[in-house]
XYZ file of C-alpha atoms in Angstrom:
584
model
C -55.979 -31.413 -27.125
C -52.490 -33.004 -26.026
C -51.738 -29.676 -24.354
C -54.823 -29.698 -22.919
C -54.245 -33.280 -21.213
C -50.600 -32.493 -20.876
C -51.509 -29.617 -18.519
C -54.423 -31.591 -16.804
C -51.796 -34.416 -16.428
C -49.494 -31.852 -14.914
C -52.277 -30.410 -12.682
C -53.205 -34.039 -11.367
C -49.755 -35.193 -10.336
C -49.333 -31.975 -8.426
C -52.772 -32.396 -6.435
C -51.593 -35.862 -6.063
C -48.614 -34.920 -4.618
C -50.028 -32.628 -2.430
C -52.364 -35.387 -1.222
C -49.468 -37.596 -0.587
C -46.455 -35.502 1.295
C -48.805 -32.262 2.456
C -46.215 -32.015 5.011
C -43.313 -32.257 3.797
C -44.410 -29.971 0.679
C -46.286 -26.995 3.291
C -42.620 -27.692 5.120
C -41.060 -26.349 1.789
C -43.371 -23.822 1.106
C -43.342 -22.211 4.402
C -39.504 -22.596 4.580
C -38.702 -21.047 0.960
C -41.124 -17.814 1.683
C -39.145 -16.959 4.857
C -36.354 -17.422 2.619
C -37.544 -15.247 0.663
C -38.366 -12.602 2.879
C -34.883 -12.577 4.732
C -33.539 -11.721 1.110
C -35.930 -9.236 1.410
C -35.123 -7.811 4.009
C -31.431 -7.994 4.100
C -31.404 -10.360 7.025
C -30.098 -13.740 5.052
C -26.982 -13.933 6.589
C -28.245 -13.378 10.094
C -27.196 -15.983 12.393
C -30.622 -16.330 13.794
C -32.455 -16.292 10.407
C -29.891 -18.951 9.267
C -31.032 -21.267 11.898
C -34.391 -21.139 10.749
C -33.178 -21.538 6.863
C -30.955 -24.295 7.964
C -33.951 -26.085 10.152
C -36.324 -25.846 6.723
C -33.520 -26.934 4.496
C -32.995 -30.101 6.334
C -36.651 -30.943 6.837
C -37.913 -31.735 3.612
C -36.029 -34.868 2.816
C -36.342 -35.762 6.387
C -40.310 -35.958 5.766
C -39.736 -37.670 2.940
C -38.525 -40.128 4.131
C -40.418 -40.191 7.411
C -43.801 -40.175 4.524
C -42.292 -43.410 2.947
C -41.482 -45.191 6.357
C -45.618 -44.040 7.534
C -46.711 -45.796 4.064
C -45.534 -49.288 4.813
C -47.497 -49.296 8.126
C -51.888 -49.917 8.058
C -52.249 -48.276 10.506
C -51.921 -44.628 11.115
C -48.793 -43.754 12.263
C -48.955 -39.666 12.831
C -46.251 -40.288 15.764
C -43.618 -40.819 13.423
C -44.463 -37.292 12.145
C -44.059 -35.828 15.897
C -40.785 -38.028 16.330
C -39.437 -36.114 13.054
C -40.548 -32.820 14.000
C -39.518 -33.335 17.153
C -36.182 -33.886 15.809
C -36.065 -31.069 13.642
C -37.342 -28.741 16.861
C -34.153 -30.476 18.664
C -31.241 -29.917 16.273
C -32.721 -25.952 15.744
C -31.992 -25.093 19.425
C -29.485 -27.450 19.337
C -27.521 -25.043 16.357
C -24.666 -22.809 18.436
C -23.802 -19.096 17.071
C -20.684 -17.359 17.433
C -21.180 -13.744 17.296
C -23.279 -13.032 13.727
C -22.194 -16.661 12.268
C -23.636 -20.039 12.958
C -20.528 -22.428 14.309
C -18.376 -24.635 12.620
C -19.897 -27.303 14.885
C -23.832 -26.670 13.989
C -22.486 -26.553 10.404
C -21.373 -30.043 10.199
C -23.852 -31.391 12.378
C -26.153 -29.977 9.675
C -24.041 -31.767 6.836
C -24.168 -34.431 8.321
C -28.037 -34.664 9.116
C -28.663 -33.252 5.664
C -26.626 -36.474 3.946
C -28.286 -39.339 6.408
C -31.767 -37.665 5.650
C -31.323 -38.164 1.332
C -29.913 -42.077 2.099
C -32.645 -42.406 4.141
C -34.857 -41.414 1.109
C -33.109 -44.000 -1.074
C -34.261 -46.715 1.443
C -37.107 -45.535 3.694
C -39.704 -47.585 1.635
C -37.936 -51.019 2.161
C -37.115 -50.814 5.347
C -39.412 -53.591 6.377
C -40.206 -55.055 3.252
C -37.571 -56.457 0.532
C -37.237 -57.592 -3.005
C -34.708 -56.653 -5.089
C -36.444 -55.849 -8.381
C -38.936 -53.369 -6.995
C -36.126 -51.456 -5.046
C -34.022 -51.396 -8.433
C -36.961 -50.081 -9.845
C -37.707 -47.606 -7.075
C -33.890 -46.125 -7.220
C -34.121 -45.372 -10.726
C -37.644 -43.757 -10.200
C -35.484 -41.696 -7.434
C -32.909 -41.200 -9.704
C -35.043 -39.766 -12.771
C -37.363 -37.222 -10.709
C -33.712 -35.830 -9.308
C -32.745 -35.242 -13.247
C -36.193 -34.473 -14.164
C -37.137 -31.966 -10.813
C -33.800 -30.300 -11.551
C -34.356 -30.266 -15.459
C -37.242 -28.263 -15.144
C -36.660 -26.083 -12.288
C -33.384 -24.837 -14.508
C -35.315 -23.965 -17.300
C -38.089 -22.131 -15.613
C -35.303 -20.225 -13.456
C -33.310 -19.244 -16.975
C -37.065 -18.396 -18.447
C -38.147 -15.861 -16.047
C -34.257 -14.373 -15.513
C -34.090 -13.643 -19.209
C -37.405 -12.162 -18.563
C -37.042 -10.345 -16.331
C -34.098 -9.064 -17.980
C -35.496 -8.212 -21.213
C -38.589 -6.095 -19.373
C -35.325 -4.370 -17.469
C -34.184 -3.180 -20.945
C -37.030 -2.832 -22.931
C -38.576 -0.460 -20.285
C -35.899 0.524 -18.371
C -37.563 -0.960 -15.373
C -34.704 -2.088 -13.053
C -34.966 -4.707 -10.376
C -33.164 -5.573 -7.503
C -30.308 -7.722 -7.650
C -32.015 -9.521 -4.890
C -34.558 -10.425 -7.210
C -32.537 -13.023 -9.182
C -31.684 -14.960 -6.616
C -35.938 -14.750 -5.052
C -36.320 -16.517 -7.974
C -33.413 -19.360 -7.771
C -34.804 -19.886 -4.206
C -38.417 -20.401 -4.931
C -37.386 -22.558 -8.059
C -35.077 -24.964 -6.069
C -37.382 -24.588 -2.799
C -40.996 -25.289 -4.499
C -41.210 -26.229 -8.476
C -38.254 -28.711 -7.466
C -39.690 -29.937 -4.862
C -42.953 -29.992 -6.120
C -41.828 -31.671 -9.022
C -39.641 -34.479 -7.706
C -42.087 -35.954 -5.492
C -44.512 -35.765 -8.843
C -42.551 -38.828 -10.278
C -42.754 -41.291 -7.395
C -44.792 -44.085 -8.103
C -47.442 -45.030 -4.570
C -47.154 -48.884 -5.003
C -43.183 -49.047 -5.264
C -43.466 -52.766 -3.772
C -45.796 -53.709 -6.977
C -43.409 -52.471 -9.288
C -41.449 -55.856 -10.424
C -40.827 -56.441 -13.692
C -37.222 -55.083 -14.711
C -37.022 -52.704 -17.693
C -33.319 -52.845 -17.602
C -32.493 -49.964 -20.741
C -29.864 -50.227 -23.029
C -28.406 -46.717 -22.329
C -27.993 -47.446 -18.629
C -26.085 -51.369 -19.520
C -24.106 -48.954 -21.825
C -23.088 -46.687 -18.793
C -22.407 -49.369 -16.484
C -20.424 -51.662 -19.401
C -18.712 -49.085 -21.100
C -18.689 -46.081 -18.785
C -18.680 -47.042 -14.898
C -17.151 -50.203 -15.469
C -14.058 -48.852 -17.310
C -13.817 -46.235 -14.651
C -13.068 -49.012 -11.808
C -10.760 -50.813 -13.697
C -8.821 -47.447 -14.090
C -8.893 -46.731 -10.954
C -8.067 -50.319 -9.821
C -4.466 -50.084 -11.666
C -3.819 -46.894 -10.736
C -3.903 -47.763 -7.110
C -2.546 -51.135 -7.835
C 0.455 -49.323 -9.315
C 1.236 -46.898 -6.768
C 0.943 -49.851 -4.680
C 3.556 -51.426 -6.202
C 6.048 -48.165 -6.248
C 5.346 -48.099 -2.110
C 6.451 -51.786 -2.054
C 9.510 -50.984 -4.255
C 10.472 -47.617 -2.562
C 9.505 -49.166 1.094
C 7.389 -45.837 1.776
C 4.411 -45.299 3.797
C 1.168 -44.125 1.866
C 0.490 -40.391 1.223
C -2.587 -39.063 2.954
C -4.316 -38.282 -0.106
C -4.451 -41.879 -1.778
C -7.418 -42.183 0.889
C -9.720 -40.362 -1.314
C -9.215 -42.431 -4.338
C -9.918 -45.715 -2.479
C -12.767 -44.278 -1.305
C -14.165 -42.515 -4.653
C -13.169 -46.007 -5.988
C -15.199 -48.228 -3.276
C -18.116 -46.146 -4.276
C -18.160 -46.529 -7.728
C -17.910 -49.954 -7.007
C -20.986 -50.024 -4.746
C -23.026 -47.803 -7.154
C -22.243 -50.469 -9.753
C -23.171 -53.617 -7.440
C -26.823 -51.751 -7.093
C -26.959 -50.932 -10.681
C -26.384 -54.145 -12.027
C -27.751 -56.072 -8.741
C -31.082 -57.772 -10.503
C -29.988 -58.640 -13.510
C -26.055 -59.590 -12.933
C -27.279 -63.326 -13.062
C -29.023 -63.037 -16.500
C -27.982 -60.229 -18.546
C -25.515 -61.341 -21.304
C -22.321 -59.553 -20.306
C -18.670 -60.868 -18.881
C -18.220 -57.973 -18.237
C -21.283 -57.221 -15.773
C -21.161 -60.899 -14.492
C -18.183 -61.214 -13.441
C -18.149 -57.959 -11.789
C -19.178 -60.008 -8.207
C -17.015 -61.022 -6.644
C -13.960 -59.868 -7.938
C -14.032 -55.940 -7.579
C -14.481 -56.727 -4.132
C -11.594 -59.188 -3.400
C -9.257 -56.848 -5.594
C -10.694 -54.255 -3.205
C -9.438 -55.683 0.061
C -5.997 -54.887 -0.360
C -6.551 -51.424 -1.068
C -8.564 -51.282 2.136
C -5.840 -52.048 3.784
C -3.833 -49.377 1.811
C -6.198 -47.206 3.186
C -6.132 -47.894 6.805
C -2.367 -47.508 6.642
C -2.776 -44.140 5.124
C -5.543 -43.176 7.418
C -3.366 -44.060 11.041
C -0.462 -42.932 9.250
C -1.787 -39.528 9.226
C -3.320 -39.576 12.755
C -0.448 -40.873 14.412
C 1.496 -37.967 13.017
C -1.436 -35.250 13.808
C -4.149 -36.822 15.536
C -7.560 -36.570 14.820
C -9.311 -34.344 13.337
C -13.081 -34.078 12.014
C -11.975 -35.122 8.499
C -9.893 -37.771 9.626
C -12.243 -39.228 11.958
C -14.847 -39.033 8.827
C -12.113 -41.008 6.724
C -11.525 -43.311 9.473
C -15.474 -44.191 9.822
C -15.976 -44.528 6.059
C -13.177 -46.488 6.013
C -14.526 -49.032 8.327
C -17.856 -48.844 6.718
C -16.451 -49.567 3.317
C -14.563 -52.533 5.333
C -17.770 -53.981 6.673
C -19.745 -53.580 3.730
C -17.085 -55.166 1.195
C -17.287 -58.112 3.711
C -20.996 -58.707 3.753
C -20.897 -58.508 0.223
C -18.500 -61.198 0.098
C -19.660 -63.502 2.817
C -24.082 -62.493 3.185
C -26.293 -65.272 2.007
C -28.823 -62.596 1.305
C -26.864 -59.478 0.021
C -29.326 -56.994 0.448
C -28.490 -53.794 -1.366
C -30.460 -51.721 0.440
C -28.371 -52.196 3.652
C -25.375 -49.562 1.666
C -27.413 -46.668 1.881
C -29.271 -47.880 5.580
C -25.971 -48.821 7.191
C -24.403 -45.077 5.849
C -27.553 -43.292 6.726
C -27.114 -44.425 10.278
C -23.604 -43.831 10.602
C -23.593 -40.663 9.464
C -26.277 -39.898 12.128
C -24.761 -41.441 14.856
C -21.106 -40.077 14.975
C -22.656 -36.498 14.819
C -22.998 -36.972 18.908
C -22.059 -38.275 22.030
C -18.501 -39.476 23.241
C -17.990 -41.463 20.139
C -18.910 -38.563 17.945
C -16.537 -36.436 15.474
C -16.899 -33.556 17.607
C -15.995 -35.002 21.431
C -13.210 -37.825 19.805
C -11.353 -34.851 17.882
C -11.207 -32.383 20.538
C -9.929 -35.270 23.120
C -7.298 -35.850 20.256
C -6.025 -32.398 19.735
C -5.374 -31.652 23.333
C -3.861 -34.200 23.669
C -1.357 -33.059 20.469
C -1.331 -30.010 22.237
C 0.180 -31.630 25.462
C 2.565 -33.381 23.620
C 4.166 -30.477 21.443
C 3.522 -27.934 24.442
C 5.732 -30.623 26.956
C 8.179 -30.915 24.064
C 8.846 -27.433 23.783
C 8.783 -26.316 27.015
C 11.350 -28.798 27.961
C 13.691 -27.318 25.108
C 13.255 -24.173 27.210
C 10.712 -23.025 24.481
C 13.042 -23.539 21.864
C 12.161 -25.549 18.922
C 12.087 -26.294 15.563
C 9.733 -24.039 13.107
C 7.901 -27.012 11.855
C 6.782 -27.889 15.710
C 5.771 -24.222 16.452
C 4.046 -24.128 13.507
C 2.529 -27.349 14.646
C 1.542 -25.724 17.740
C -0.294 -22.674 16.443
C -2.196 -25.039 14.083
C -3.554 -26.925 17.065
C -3.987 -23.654 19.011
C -5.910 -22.281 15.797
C -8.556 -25.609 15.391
C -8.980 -25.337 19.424
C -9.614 -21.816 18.918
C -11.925 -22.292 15.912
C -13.725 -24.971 18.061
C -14.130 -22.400 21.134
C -12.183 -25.463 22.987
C -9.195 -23.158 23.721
C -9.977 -22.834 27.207
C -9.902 -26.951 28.092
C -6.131 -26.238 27.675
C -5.981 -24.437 31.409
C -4.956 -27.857 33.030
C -2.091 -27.740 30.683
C -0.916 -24.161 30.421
C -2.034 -23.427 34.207
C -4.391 -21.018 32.830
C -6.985 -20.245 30.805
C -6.597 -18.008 27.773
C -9.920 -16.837 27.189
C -9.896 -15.000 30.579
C -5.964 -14.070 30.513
C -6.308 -12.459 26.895
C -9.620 -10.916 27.087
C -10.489 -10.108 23.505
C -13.794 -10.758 21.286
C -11.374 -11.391 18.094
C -10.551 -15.219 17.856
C -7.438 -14.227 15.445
C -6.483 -11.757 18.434
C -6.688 -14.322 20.885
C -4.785 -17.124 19.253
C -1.947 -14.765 18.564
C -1.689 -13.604 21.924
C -1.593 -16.930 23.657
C 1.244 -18.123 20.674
C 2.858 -14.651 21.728
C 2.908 -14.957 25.248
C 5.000 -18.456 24.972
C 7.762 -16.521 23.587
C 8.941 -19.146 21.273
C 12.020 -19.174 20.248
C 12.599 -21.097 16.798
C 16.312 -22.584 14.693
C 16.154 -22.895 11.109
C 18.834 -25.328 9.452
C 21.667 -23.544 10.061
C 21.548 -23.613 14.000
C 20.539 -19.530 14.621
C 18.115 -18.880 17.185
C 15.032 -16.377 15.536
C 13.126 -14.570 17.338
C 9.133 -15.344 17.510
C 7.680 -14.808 13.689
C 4.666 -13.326 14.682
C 4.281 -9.449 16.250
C 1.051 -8.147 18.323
C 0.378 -4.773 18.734
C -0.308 -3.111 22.385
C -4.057 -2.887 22.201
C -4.077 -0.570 25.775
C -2.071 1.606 23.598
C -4.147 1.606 20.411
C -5.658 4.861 19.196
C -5.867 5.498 15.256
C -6.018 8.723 14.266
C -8.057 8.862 11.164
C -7.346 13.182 10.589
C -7.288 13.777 6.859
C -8.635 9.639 6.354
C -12.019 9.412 4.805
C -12.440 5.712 5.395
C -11.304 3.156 7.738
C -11.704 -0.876 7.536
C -9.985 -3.937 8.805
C -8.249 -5.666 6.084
C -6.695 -9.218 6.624
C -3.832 -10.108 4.195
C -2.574 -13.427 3.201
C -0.647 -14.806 0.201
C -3.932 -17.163 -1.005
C -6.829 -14.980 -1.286
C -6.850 -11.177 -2.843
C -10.177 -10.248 -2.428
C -9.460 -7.623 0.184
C -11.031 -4.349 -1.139
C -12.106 -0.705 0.277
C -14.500 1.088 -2.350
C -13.132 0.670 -5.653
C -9.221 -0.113 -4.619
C -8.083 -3.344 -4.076
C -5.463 -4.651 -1.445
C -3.327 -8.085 -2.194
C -0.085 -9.419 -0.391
C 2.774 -10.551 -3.258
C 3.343 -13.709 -2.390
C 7.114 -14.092 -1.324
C 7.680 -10.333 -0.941
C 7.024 -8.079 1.856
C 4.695 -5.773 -0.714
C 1.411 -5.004 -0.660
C -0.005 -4.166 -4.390
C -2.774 -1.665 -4.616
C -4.892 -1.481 -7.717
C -8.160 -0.150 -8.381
C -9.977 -1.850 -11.088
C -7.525 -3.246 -13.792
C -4.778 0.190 -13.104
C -2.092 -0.816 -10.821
C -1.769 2.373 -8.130
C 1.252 0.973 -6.409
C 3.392 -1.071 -4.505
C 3.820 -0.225 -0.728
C 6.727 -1.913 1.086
C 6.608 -3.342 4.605
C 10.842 -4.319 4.227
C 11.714 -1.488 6.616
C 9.178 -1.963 8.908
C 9.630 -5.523 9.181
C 13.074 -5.103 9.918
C 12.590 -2.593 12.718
C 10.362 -5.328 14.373
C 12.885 -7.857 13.928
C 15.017 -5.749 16.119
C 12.912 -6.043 18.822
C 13.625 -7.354 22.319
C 9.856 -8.794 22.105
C 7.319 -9.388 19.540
C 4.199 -9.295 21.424
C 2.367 -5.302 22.714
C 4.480 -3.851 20.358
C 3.972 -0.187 19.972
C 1.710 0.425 17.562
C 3.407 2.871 15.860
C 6.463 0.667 14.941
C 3.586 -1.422 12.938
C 2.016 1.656 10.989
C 3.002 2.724 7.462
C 1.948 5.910 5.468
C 2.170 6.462 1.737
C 0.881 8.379 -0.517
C 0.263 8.360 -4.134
C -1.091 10.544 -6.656
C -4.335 9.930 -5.987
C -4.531 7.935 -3.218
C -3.397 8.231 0.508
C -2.847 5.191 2.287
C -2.280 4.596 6.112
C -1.855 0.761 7.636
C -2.231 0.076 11.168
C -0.924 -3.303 12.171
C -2.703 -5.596 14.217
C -0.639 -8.859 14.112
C 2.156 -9.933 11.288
C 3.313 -13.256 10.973
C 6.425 -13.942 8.829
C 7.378 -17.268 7.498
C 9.739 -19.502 5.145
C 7.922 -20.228 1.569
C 9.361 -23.063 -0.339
C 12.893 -23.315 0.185
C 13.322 -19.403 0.529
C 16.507 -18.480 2.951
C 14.877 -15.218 4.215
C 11.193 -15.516 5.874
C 8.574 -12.821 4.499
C 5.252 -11.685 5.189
C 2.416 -14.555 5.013
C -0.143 -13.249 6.769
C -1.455 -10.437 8.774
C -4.051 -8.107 9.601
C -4.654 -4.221 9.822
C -6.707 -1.623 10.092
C -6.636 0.554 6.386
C -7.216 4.114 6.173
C -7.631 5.837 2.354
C -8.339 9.089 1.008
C -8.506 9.692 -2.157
C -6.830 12.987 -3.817
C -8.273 15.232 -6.849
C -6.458 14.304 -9.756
């Protein structure tokens, strides 16, 4: 009989649910079977196909949220449902596509839409209305469907895996690989879904009376407590060592002030309706002093924060460390000085934020671009008055703004400093072609320590010139090396750059094939009166090996100084790989 009424339980908080957010749960449906069907299909990674995805992904919590803000009016309120949808419609034409990928832009735009629309979640509900108990309440309602929705969508997902698995080797039926990850996406997309919005209670306002647990004052006492303090001397002591050694801040000590403002804030809404009464120090004492210990470190953070834009200028991350910065700031003050000291406005204040700065002149995207040129300006004027000779650090400066520009499809707002635009001079489809060429083209010349000129590190092949013969080559790819990643790979044999060596190590499986040198080569190019339409056959190597032939057409090499190494080696390049494979 308890099965029974567990299952009828289960069955009524799923009809209920239905009742409540149909939209927002046909949104999810609808979204997770066209999903479904472009892993079907082969199409997931389909720039068009990913807009849609993308669209469906950020829509749920979106009318969520939009459900909870309709609930606290009388009457009905269907046009906040158009507003939303509206929305949604907007940002899906709104998402840009750069050949078969969605761009960088869209991507963060979506980030950013897809973090305001989960605070907004958190505080949709009391928008309007306020009391602290029923919104403590009402977060850890939040907080348990997350663990519980998540809980059992894991379990089901492992359940029909192993499965599936067992009826592939039981009965040699075999399934598509595809099929695996069908079943992640219609576990995370529906039963999750499905399931979280199960849990929430209707009357959230009604729900006053505190059951603060013992487990959760023993994670905020002994646990999240404990954690700020840590963090508090550990910034308080490298504090103290900047003071001593009179050095600026390191770029990266931003992080931990933030990490450590919001474990402070998490705590302050944890322990927010019962800090008055509970019987802890610890927990009492908590206000106000984290946050006047926290001012300081604020300030620490700002100082970081310029330190690295003065030096670079802005960039999206920077600009994101620079808002949350002044957010953590503002909120840390109305903390300290707010008669009221309503929790809610943490999540309402970053919800909005993280909105607004996602567009317009004031937005991450406009305010770093508008930085970086004018970097570029600066470091271009620089070097062109040194009669484009410079140092390898400032060249290397150069191409990294050239590279974000490029990455940004900005490049061409640098024609009223270069006189011309580079997207119509160097007419090429490949980004990495077209950054190279326009870093090429400056002729650089760059002095190392010891005062002798070097020619340009990076060589370009003549593309007017380019024809690979692929006679007694079975197959042919476009490999791109670098000294980070190894994952390059043609069939079974795989391609990785040594790092500090001019070698390329071929290995198929766990066997090592060989090594093939690019020493000779490089030093031929070296010799050259210019590193840009070089011939391609001064940047083409052939070996063979007992089983394997091997032929590497350059595209572009860049050579450069690891550590403190005197010589400068191949960091990075790309080519075109040809391979046949002999009879053992």
């Amino acid at each position: 009989m308890k099965i029974i009424s567990s299952l009828g339980e289960i069955t009524s908080n799923a009809k209920n649910a239905f009742k409540r957010f149909p939209i927002a749960l046909c949104w999810a449906i609808i979204g997770t079977l066209f999903t479904l069907f472009t892993i079907e299909t082969d199409t997931f990674d389909n720039a068009f196909y990913g807009k849609v995805i993308i669209t469906f992904t950020l829509g749920v919590s979106w009318l969520i949220a939009t459900r909870f803000l309709e609930e606290q009016f009388k009457r009905d309120k269907t046009w906040i449902f158009l507003l939303t949808l509206g929305f949604l419609l907007l940002f899906y034409f709104s998402i840009e596509v750069n050949g078969s990928k969605i761009h960088q832009n869209s991507t963060i735009r979506f980030i950013l839409y897809f973090v305001s629309g989960h605070l907004l979640v958190m505080v949709a509900p009391f928008i309007f209305k306020w009391n602290k108990s029923a919104y403590f309440n009402y977060v850890k309602s939040v907080f348990i469907a997350i663990v519980r929705s998540l809980f059992f969508s894991l379990i089901l997902y492992l359940g029909i895996v192993l499965a599936l698995l067992a009826i592939k080797h039981l009965f040699n039926i075999d399934f598509k690989g595809e099929r695996f990850f069908q079943v992640f996406v219609l576990c995370i997309g529906v039963v999750n879904t499905w399931i979280y919005l199960s849990d929430f209670p209707k009357d959230v306002h009604n729900q006053l009376a505190i059951n603060y647990t013992k487990a959760l004052e023993v994670l905020v006492k002994y646990i999240l407590i404990p954690l700020v303090i840590l963090y508090l001397i550990i910034l308080y002591a490298y504090s103290l060592k900047i003071v001593i050694n009179w050095n600026l801040p390191k770029g990266w000590v931003s992080y931990l002030v933030i990490a450590l403002s919001f474990l402070g804030f998490i705590v302050q809404i944890l322990i927010n309706p019962i800090q008055k009464t509970i019987n802890s120090r610890t927990i009492r004492k908590f206000y106000p002093w984290f946050y006047y210990l926290l001012l300081p470190l604020i300030i620490l953070l700002f100082i970081a924060v310029f330190r690295r834009i003065n030096e670079y200028g802005i960039t999206e991350n920077r600009y994101f460390v620079l808002v949350v910065a002044c957010w953590i700031l503002a909120m840390t003050l109305y903390i300290l000085f707010s008669k009221r000291k309503k929790i809610k406005v943490f999540p309402f204040s970053l919800a909005l934020i993280t909105f607004l700065i996602s567009f317009g002149f004031w937005g991450t995207f406009s305010i770093s671009t508008k930085s970086q040129l004018i970097q570029f300006k600066k470091v271009y004027t620089d070097i062109k008055n040194d009669n484009f000779t410079t140092t390898f650090e400032k060249k290397n400066r150069l191409r990294s703004i050239v590279r974000y520009l490029n990455n940004k499809q900005e490049l061409h707002k640098v024609e009223n400093i270069l006189g011309y635009n580079p997207k119509t001079t160097f007419k090429t489809d490949s980004r990495w072609q077209l950054q190279n060429r326009l870093m090429d083209s400056l002729d650089i010349k760059v002095i190392d320590d010891a005062n002798d000129t070097y020619r340009n590190s990076y060589y370009s092949i003549d593309d007017s010139k380019m024809i690979i013969n692929t006679k007694n080559y079975d197959v042919l790819k476009i490999l791109y090396f670098n000294s980070y990643e190894n994952r390059n790979s043609i069939n079974s044999y795989r391609f990785s750059l040594s790092e500090k060596t001019n070698i390329i190590k071929v290995s198929k499986g766990d066997t090592h094939v060989g090594d093939i040198d690019c020493s000779e080569m490089i030093k031929e190019l070296k010799n050259q009166e210019v590193n840009y339409n070089v011939s391609p056959s001064l940047m083409t190597i052939e070996h063979r090996f007992k089983t394997l032939n091997i032929k590497f057409v350059f595209q572009n090499i860049n050579l450069s100084k690891i550590d403190n190494a005197t010589e400068k080696h191949l960091s990075n390049a790309s080519a075109y790989v040809l391979i046949k494979e002999n009879a053992e």
